[in-house]
Structure formats: structure tokens, C-alpha cells
XYZ file of C-alpha atoms in Angstrom:
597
model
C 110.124 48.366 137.442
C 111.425 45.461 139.664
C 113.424 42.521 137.663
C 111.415 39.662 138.457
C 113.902 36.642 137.472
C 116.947 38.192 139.828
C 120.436 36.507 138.495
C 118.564 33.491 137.003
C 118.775 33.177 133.024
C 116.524 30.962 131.359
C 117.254 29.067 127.818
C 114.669 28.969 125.606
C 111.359 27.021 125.623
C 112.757 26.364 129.876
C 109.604 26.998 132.108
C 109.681 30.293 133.404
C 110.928 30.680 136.919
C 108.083 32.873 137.768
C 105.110 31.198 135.968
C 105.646 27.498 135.559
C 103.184 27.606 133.284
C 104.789 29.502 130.837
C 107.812 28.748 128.712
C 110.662 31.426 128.224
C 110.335 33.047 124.123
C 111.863 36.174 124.795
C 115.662 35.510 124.501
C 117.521 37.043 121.964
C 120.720 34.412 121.391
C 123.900 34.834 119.716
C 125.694 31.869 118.652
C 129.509 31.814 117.954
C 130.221 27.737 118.007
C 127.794 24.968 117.023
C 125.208 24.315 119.133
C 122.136 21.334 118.925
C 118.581 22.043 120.327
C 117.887 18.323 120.755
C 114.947 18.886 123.925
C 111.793 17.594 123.068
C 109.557 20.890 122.958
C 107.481 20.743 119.800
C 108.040 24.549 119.165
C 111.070 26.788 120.504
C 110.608 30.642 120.460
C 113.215 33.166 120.823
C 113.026 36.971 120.215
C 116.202 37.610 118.089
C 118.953 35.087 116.791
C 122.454 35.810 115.535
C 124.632 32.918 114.151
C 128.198 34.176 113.609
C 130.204 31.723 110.982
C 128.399 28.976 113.446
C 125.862 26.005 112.858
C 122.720 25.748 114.857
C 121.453 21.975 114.315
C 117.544 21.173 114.689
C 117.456 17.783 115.540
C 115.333 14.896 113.744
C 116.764 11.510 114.260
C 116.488 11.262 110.084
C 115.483 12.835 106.823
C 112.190 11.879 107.499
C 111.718 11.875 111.406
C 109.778 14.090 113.086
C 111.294 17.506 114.141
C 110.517 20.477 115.988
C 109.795 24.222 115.102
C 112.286 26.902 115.753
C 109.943 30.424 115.869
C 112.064 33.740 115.659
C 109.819 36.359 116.781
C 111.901 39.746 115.666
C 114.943 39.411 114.207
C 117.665 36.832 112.255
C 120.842 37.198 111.386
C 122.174 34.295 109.820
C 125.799 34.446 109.015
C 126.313 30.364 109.587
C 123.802 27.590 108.872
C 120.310 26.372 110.281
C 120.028 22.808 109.793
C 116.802 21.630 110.050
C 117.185 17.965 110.223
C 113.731 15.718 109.776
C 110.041 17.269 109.799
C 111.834 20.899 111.595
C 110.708 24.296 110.486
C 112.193 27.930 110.709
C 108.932 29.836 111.422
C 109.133 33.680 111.172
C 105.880 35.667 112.134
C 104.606 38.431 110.851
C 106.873 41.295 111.650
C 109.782 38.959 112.073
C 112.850 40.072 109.855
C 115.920 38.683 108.092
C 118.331 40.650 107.931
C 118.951 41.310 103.917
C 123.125 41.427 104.453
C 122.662 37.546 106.054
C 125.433 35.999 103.813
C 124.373 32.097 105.578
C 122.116 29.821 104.761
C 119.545 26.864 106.344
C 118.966 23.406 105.045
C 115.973 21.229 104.763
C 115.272 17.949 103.698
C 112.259 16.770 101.371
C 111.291 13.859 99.831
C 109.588 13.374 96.229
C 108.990 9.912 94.865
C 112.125 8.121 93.001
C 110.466 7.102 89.985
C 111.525 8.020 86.617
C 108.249 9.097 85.082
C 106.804 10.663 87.595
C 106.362 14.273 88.146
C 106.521 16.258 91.718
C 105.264 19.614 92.060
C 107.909 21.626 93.527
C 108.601 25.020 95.306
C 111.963 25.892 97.072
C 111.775 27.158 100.912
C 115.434 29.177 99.839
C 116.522 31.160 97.185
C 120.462 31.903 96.224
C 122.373 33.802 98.700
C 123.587 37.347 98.817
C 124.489 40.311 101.409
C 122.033 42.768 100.187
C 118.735 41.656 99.257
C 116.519 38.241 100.148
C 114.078 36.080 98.641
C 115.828 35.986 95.472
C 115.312 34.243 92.499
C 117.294 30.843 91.834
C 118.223 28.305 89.529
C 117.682 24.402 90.876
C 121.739 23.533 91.254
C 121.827 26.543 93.660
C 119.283 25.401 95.776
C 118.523 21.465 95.709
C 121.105 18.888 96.661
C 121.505 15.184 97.010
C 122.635 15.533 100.848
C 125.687 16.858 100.910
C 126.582 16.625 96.952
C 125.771 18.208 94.624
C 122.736 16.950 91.778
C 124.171 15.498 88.605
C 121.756 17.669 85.879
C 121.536 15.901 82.633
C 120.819 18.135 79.617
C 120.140 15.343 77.358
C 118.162 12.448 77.657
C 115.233 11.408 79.311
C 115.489 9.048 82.291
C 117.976 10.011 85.544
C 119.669 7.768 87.327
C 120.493 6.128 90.780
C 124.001 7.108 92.434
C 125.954 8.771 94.585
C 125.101 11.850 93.747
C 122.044 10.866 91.887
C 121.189 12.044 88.481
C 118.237 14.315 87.552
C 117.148 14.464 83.574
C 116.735 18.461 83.618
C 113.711 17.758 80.643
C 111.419 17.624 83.014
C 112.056 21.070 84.628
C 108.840 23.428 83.440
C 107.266 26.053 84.573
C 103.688 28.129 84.304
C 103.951 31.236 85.306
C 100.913 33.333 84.594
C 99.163 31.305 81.530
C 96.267 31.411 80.121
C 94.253 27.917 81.427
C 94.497 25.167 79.438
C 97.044 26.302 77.381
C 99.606 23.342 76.776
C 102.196 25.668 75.114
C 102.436 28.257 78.513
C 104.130 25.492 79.617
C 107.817 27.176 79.760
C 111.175 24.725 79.852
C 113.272 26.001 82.196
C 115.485 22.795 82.624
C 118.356 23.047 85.267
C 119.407 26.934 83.976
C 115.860 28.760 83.952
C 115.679 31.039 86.990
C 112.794 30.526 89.436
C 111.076 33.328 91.260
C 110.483 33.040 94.966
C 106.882 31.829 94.899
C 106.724 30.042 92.095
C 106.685 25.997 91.211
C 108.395 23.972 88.946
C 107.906 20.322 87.603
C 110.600 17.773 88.184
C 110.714 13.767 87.970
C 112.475 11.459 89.728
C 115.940 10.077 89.208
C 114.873 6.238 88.833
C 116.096 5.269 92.100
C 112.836 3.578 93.084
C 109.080 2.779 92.270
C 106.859 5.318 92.550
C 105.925 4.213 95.970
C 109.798 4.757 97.233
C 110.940 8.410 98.124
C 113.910 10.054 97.041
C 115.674 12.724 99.976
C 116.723 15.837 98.682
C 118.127 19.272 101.164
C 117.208 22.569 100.034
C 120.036 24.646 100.877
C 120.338 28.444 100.606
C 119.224 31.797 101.980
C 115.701 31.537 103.747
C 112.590 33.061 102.239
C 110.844 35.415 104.959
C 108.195 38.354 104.998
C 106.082 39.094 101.675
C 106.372 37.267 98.467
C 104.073 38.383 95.577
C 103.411 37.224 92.458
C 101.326 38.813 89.419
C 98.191 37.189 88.012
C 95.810 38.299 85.081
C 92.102 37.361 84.761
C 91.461 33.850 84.080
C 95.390 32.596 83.804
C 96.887 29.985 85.900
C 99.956 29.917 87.719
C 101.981 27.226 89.138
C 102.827 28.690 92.634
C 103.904 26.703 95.751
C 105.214 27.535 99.563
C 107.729 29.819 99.773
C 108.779 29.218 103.182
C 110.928 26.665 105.432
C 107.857 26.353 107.321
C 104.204 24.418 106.531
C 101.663 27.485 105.599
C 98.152 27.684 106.507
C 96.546 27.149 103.427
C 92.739 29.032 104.661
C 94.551 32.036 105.318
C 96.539 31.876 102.134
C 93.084 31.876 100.424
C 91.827 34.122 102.797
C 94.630 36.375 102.600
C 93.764 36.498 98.432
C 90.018 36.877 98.649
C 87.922 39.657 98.089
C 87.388 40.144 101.702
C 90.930 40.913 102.207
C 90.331 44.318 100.895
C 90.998 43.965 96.888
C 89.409 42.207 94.191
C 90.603 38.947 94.922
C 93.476 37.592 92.842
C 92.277 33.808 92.652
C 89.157 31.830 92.422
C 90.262 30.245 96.089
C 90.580 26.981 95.225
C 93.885 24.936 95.463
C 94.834 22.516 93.026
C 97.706 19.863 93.587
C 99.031 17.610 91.232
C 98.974 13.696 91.923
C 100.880 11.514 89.389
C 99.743 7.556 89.837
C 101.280 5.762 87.522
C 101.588 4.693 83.603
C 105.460 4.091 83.508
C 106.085 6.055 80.560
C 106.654 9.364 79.253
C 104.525 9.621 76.651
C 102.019 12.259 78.049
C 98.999 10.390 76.419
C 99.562 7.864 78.441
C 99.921 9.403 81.823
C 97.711 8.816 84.896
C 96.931 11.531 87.136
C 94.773 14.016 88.110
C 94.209 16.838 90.780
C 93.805 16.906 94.534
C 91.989 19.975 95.771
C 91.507 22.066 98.260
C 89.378 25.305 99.529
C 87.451 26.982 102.139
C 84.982 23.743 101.661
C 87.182 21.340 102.116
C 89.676 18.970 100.547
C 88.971 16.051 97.400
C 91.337 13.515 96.275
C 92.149 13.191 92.754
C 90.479 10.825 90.517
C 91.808 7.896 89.475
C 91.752 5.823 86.577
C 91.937 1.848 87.682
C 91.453 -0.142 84.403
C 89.448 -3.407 84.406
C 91.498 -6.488 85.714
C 94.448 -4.082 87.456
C 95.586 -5.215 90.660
C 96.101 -1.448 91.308
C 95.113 -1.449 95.111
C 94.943 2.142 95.596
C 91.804 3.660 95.491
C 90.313 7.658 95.542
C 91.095 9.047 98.796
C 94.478 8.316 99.047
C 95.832 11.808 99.645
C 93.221 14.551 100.734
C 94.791 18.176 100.842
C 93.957 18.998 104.162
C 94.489 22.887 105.913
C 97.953 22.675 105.862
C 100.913 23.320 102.665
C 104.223 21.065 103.522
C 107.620 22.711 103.197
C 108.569 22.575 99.149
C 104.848 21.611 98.111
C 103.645 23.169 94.432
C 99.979 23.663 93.376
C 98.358 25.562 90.589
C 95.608 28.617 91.545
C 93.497 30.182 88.758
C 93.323 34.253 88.350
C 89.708 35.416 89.417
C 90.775 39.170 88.682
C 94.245 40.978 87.641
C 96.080 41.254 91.147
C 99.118 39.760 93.233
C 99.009 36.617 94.519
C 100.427 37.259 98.254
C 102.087 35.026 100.516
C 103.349 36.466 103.983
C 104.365 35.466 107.553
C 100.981 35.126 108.731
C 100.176 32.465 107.106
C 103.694 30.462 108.446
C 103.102 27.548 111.008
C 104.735 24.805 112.564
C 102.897 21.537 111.315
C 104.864 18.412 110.798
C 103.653 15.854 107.563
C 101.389 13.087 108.800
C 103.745 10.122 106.849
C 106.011 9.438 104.742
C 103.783 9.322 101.743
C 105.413 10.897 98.516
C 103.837 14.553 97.115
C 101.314 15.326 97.170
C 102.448 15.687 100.880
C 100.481 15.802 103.273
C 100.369 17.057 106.915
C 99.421 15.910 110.439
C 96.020 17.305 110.791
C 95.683 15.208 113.971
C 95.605 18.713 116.032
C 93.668 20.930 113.367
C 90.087 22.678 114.600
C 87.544 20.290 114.210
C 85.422 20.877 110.976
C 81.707 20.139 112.120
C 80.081 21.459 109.181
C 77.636 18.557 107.374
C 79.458 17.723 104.249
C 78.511 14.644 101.443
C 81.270 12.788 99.597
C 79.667 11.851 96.275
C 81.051 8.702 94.511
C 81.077 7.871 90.603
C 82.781 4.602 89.402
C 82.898 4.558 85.816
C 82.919 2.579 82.656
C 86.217 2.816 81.546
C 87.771 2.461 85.294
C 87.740 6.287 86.524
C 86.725 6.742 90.420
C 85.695 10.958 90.897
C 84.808 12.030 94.109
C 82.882 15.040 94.476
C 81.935 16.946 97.874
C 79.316 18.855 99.009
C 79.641 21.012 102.521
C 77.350 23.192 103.902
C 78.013 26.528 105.103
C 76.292 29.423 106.585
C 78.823 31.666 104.137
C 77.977 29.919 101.122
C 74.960 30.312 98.932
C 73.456 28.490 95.930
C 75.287 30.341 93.065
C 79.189 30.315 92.803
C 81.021 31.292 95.795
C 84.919 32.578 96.033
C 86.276 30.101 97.815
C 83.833 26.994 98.585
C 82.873 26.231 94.721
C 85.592 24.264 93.187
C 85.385 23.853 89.104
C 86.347 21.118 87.354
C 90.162 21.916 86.663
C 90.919 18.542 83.878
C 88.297 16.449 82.569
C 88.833 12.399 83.059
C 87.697 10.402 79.556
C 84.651 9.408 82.237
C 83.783 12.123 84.932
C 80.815 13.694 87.335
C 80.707 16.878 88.387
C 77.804 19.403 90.169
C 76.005 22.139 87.805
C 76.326 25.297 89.165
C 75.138 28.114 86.997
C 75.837 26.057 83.833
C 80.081 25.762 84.892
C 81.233 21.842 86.134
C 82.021 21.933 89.595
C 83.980 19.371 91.698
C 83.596 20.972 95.690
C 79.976 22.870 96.007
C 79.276 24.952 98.706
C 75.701 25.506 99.929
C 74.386 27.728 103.050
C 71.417 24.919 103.764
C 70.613 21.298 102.914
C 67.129 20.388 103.562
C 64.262 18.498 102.115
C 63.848 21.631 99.751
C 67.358 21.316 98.086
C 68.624 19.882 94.928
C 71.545 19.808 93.148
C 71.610 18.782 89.752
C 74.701 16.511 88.501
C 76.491 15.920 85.192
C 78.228 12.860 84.175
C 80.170 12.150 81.032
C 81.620 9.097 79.834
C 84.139 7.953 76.910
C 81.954 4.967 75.613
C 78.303 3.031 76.692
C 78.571 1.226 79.728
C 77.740 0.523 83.222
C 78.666 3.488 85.647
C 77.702 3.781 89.040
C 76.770 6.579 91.628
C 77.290 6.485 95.331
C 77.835 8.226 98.844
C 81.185 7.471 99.781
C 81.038 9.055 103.070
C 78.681 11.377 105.147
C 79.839 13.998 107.650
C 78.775 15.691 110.310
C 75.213 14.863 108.165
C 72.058 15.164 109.173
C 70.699 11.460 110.257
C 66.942 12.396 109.626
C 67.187 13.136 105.749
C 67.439 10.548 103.087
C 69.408 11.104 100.340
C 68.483 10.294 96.705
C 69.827 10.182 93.456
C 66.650 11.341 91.006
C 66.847 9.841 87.366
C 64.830 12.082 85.687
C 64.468 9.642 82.750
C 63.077 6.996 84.431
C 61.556 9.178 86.871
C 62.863 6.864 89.273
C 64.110 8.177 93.185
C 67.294 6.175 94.241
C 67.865 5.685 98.302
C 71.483 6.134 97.708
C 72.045 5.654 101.631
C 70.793 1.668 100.568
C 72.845 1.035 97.579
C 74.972 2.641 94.684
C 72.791 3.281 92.090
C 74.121 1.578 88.848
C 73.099 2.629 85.446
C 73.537 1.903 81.683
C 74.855 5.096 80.054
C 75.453 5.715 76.423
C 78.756 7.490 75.221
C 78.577 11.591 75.729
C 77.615 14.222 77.840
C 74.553 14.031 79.827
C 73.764 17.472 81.766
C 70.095 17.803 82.213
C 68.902 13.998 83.862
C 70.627 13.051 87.409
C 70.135 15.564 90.676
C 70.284 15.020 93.995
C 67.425 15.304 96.260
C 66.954 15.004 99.612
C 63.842 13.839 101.867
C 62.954 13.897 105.858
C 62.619 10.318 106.979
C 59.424 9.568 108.239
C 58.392 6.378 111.089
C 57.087 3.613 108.756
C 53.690 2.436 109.162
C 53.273 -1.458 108.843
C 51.836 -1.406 105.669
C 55.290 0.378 104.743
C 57.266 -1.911 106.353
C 55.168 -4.355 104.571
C 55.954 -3.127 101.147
C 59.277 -3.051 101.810
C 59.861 -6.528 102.209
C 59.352 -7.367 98.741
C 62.660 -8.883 97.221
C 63.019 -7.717 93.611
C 65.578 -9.231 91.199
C 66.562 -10.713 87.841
C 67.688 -14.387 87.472
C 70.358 -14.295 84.947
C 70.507 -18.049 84.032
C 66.877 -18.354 82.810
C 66.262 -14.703 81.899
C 63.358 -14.116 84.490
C 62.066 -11.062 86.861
C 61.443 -12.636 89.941
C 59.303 -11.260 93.074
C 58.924 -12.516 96.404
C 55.969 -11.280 98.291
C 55.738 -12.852 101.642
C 53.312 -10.788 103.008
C 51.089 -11.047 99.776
C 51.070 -7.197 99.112
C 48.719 -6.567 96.401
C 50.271 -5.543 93.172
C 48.835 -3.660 90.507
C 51.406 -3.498 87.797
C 54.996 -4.617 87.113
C 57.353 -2.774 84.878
C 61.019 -3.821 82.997
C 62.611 -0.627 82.174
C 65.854 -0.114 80.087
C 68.567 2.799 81.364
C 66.458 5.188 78.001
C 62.994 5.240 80.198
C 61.876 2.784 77.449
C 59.767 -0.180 78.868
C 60.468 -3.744 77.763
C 58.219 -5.618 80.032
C 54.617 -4.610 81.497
C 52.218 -6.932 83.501
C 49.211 -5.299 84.976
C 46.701 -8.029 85.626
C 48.697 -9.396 89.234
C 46.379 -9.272 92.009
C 47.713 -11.392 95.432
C 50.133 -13.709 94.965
C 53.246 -14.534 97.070
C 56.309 -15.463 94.128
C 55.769 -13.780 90.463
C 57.880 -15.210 88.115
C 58.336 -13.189 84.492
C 60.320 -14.346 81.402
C 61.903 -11.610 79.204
C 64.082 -12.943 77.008
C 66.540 -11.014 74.123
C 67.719 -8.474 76.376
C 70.872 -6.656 76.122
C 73.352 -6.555 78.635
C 73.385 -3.639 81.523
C 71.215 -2.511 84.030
C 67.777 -2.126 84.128
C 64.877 -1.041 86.525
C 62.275 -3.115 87.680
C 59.375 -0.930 88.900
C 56.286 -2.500 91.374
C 53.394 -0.190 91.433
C 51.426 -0.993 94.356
C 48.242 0.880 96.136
C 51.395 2.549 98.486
C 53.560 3.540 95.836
C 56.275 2.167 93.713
C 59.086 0.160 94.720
C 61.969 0.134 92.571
C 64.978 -1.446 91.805
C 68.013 -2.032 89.820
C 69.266 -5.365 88.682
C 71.758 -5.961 86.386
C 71.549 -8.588 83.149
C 74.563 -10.234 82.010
């Protein structure tokens, strides 16, 4: 064999002397003094590193900067410190190895949000250090720091506290570790002395340093996690889990990697769920507001939100969709499908810095992630009582119509209002469904807390096709809503209503002028004197004109119209809420909905 490169060495991530087109990953460095990789190469790859009683700094101007990824291919040996300073990530592949007698340790920073009352989900990328084994288990003062200080962990009380070192009320430090679902006592309080497995998640508030729009930094600091990290899961528990590495994870091939088509049964339902707390101010857990983000092979949903009437709350649904990527210290719950071990492993490990500085749930720069072209509907409901759900639909040759590991997401908490597909009698939040045609429905249930006005809308189409029409059908009132027109708004009494909304779907057609015709009628209710008022400017002839309440009941019926260009109708003692006005012409019916106040 002839030794291409001659004398010439080339540092890592350098252009190759020999192909200019590739950069050097094959170096195996050892480090005896303290060295900064401070180039701007998004990724660095070397073959083996050895830090001897040294410190290897990856830069990031800040906390919070941007970074870069530091990929060992083979082999660590860490008997200094890694300090990855911003957004960096130590990256380990699969068959990549830390040596278990590694006595050093890395650091990385993460932010949470600095209010008082408001819970992170958490997951360390380290675990405590020792010379024999890795991935060990930890308690939080071994692992999470205030910079350079230690945490101040208060045992009593419930509210930390702004400082140098801040204070953390250790109350607040739980656990659910293979529980049945729903269960509020699996909850276990591990506080600042319970030991955390590698894998798992833990709850944590802030100190009270800011609002819950400010961030709080804190470094993980302690022996790397690396290779395969299992956890056990029964049937039907849940388990608050997170990612176990100092690196983002790919969270498709973490489901993936846990599905039945990775050879077993399947361990989880493959679905994602990540906590979002919005706001409330208190402790009292009656009184929180929250819900969860989720994510799967479908796609990704914000969580709902509850904006009560008159709040100058700003924030809307959609603020944080999980996308394909799990930050560095980012917890989530996953439900048991079968009895198994939840896996995570170097395959899934990648180099993906977070897209901003928003607080968890974290999310990542997707800006470079595969394009997802598959048609998908984002179904709004705006309630009552102030609750915004968003529910998704995506098509997908590998789903079908019944329940589907991995692209059906249930319902995992129930808002006092809420909406949710039917699929095979469960409530369903992501559906995913191999074809959506003129032939497809999809029935939905809604619930609300009291009788109101609650409204149902696309918030956004993808990828969709742009010659079907999509409608909301009101069994009821037999009525077919153009949702791609207008939300449909409607008067709902207090309960659960399973068997009356679905959505269908219809090819559009070219209208004919007598269509085009009809459709210029202008439909509405005059609230100051109590009237149904129709313009007809074309004269269309009418045969009958209907007032419907949101029962199906009618409370207003003219049939003897003819011609006539205005129609004016008085219908007085209504209550308030919507209503549908119904024109039955010799084309059809035109409806609407108008709302009396």
C-alpha cells in the first residue's frame, strides 16, 4: 500500500490534502494541555480521543450561542473535561465506546424557564462518575449546577430563589417510572436525594429568578452517557423518560427503534408526549395551565391552551411544535403498548442545534430536516370556556383506517372543553390515514364543560390536495360546512357529544352560472331589530326559508317566497348563540351560520 498524504498531517475537520472535497475524521488525538476547537465547521470527527488530566473546550460564544458537534467515531477516553460551551454536542455513533475506567467528565449548559411555578421536564446527558462502570445512576446535586457553583437544594418550602448560586425548592423533584396511566399517586418524590436512572426524567421548577418567559442556565456536569440505555415498561403504564445523551436524538428512530418492526413486540404506543406548562402563577395543581405537545411518525401538535375570556394572554396554540428532533436534557412521557425495554442507543445520536432560545419544551432547528411532503390537515376547535385544541390529520401510504403504532396519537389529558378524532371508539389527537379522498370521513368528538358557543376550523393545510373541499358535516342539522370558507360556529350544550360532527371531503367541481348565481346570495341576521335578512341580486327563486337552532329544531319557516330581490323576516324571543339559516332553492340549499346576541 502506498501512503498517500507523505509527511503532511492533517487536524481534524482540515480538507484532505488528497481530496479537497473531503474533510479529515480519521485522527485519533491525545490531548495532554488544554486545547479550544474554535473553527467554524458545524461538525468535527475524529476516530479516537484521549484527554489526559486536560480540558478540551467546544466553543459557543455563550450559554445559549450556537455551537458545533464534536463526533468520536471509535473510542474516548476521558480522563479531563469536555466543555461544551453553547448549542455543542458530544456525538458518539453506534459502535463508538467510552471507556468504563474514564474517571473525567463533560459539561453542558441548558436552559429551563426561571419561574417559580413552573415545571420543566428534565433528563440529564451525565450520570455520576466512576472508574469502572458508565451510565450510572445519579442524584441532581451530582449532576446539575448553577455554572460553576454548586445548586442551593431546599428541603423545605415551596418557592426557590434568585442568587448566586441560585436556590432550587427540591418539592418539586418527582418522578414516574413505570406507572400505571393516570395514576396521580405513581407519581414518586424523589426531591434532591432520590437517585435517577440513566434514561429516565424528572420534574423540577424554577428558582424564581424570572417570568416564565425568562430562562434560567444550568451545566450538567459529570460522566457522559454513551452506547445502550434501557429501561423496563409493562402493558399500558407510563414512564417519564427523556434523552440520555449530550447530543440531540432523532426522535423517528427512537420510535422506530421501539416499534414492532424493530423485531419485538414493540414497547410503546409510538407517540411522544412533552409537557408544556403556560402559566397560572400558583401551585395549587387545580389551578395549573398546561397541557401536552406531541409527537410521532405523523407528525408533531402543540399543546392546547386554555386563554380565558378578556386575557391579554398573546400566545396562542402552535407555539412550540415537537418537531424530529429531542434537545440535550429534554423529558417526555411514552405509554407501554406491550411488556418490553424501552431502548435508546447511539444510532439515534445527532448533531442538531435548538432553533431559539425558547424555554422547554425545547425545540430544535429543523431548518435542514427532510422535507415532509405528505398532505396533512391541522384541525382547529376554539371553545367555550377559552381552550384552543389542535388536532392533525396526515396521510400516509403506511397508515390505515384503524389504529396504527406510531401515526395514531390518543388523547393523553382531557381539557374541561376538548375535540378529538374517533378511531375505533378511543379519542385520538394525531390520525393517520393511507388515503384522503372524496370517499373518506372521519368522525369527530367534542366535549365541553358548560353550553356555549364553540367553534371548528382548519388552521392550516399541507401539502393538501387543492381540488377537494373540506367540510365539517353536522349530522343534526344535516347541514355540510365549507370549512375552507369559514369556521363553523355552533351552540353546544354541556357534555359529551360523540356520534354528530365528521369530516367529509368533496372534489370541487367548475361552477355553472346558475351556481355562481346561487352563491351570491348574502345571508345574515340583523341583531338590532331581530330580523333574517336576504339579499338576492340576481332574483334566484326561492322556495323555502328555514331558522334553525344548534338542536336541529326549527324556529322559523317561510315557504310561500317566489322572486324577490331583499326578504326581510322578524323572529323575535330568541336565545342567544348561533343558529342556521337554511335557503332551499331549485339548486340546492345554501346555508349559513349567524350568530344572535
Amino acid at each position: 500500500q502506498t501512503w498517500l498524504n507523505g509527511n503532511s498531517i492533517s487536524i481534524p475537520a482540515s480538507e484532505s490534502i488528497v481530496d479537497m472535497s473531503t474533510r479529515v475524521g480519521w485522527n485519533i488525538v491525545q490531548i495532554d494541555h488544554n486545547v479550544i476547537i474554535n473553527n467554524n465547521n458545524e461538525l468535527r470527527n475524529l476516530s479516537a480521543l484521549m484527554i489526559n488530566g486536560s480540558k478540551l473546550t467546544v466553543t459557543g460564544s455563550n450559554a445559549t450561542s450556537t455551537g458545533m458537534g464534536l463526533e468520536i467515531s471509535n473510542y474516548l477516553k476521558l480522563d479531563g473535561v469536555i466543555d461544551l460551551e453553547g448549542e455543542s454536542q458530544l456525538i458518539q455513533p453506534k459502535g463508538s465506546v467510552l471507556d468504563p475506567a474514564s474517571t473525567g467528565t463533560i459539561e453542558r449548559d441548558q436552559q429551563g424557564t426561571a419561574d417559580n411555578y413552573t415545571y420543566n421536564y428534565w433528563s440529564s446527558p451525565v450520570g455520576s462518575v466512576n472508574a469502572a462502570t458508565n451510565n450510572n445512576p445519579y442524584t441532581l446535586p451530582q449532576v446539575m449546577h448553577d455554572g460553576s457553583q454548586d445548586i442551593t437544594w431546599l428541603t423545605s418550602g415551596y418557592d426557590g430563589s434568585a442568587g448566586s448560586p441560585v436556590s432550587i425548592a427540591d418539592y418539586w423533584i418527582w418522578k414516574f417510572a413505570n406507572q400505571p396511566g393516570g395514576n396521580y399517586s405513581g407519581w414518586q418524590h424523589i426531591r434532591s436525594t432520590g437517585m435517577v436512572n440513566v434514561g429516565e426524567g424528572y420534574t423540577m421548577k424554577g428558582p424564581g429568578s424570572g417570568t416564565i418567559n425568562d430562562q434560567q442556565n444550568y451545566v450538567f456536569k459529570g460522566k457522559p452517557n454513551n452506547g445502550t440505555i434501557a429501561l423496563t415498561i409493562h402493558s399500558d403504564n407510563e414512564y417519564l423518560i427523556g434523552n440520555p445523551y449530550p447530543s440531540a436524538i432523532d426522535a423517528k428512530q427512537f420510535i422506530l427503534d421501539n416499534s414492532p418492526l424493530s423485531g419485538d413486540l414493540g414497547s410503546t404506543t409510538g407517540t411522544l408526549f412533552f409537557w408544556e406548562h403556560y402559566g397560572a402563577g400558583t401551585h395549587s395543581y387545580s389551578e395549573y395551565q398546561g397541557g401536552y405537545a406531541v409527537y410521532n411518525l405523523s407528525g408533531g401538535l402543540p399543546a392546547a391552551r386554555y386563554i380565558p375570556a378578556g386575557s391579554t394572554n398573546e400566545v396562542s396554540v402552535g407555539e412550540n411544535t415537537p418537531g424530529p428532533y429531542i434537545p440535550v436534557g429534554q423529558g417526555f412521557f411514552v405509554i407501554g403498548k406491550n411488556n418490553g425495554q424501552i431502548e435508546f442507543n447511539n444510532g439515534q445520536r445527532i448533531f442538531k442545534p435548538e432553533s431559539d432560545e425558547s424555554v422547554f419544551l425545547k425545540s430544535t432547528d429543523n431548518t435542514i430536516e427532510e422535507v415532509d411532503n405528505r398532505p396533512k390537515i391541522r384541525l382547529g376547535f376554539d371553545s367555550v370556556n377559552g381552550v384552543q385544541r389542535e388536532i392533525l390529520i396526515t396521510q400516509d401510504t403506511n397508515a390505515t383506517t384503524g389504529i396504527d403504532f406510531g401515526y395514531d396519537a390518543q388523547l393523553y389529558e382531557d381539557q374541561i372543553d376538548d375535540m378529538y378524532w374517533l378511531i375505533a371508539d378511543g379519542k385520538h389527537v394525531i390520525q393517520g390515514i393511507d388515503m384522503i379522498n372524496a370517499d373518506t370521513v372521519l368522525p369527530l368528538g367534542v366535549h365541553t364543560q358548560t353550553d356555549g358557543i364553540n367553534a371548528i376550523s382548519i388552521n392550516s393545510l399541507e401539502n393538501f390536495d387543492e381540488n377537494l373541499d373540506i367540510f365539517l358535516h353536522d349530522k343534526v342539522l344535516n347541514v355540510f360546512h365549507d370549512l375552507g370558507q369559514s369556521a363553523y360556529t355552533v351552540t353546544l350544550d354541556a357534555g359529551a357529544i360523540l356520534d354528530r360532527f365528521e369530516l367529509t371531503f368533496k372534489v370541487k367541481s367548475t361552477l355553472s352560472l346558475e351556481d355562481e348565481t346561487i352563491n351570491q346570495l348574502d345571508i345574515r341576521y340583523d341583531n338590532s331589530n331581530s330580523m333574517i335578512v336576504i339579499k338576492n341580486p340576481n332574483q334566484v327563486d326561492i322556495n323555502s326559508v328555514t331558522f334553525y337552532n344548534m338542536l336541529g329544531q326549527p324556529v322559523f319557516n317561510n315557504s310561500e317566497i317566489g322572486l324577490a330581490d331583499s326578504l326581510k323576516y322578524k323572529v323575535n324571543n330568541l336565545s342567544t348563540g348561533a343558529y342556521i339559516v337554511a335557503v332551499s332553492t331549485p339548486r340546492g340549499k345554501e346555508t349559513r351560520t349567524v350568530l344572535v346576541k
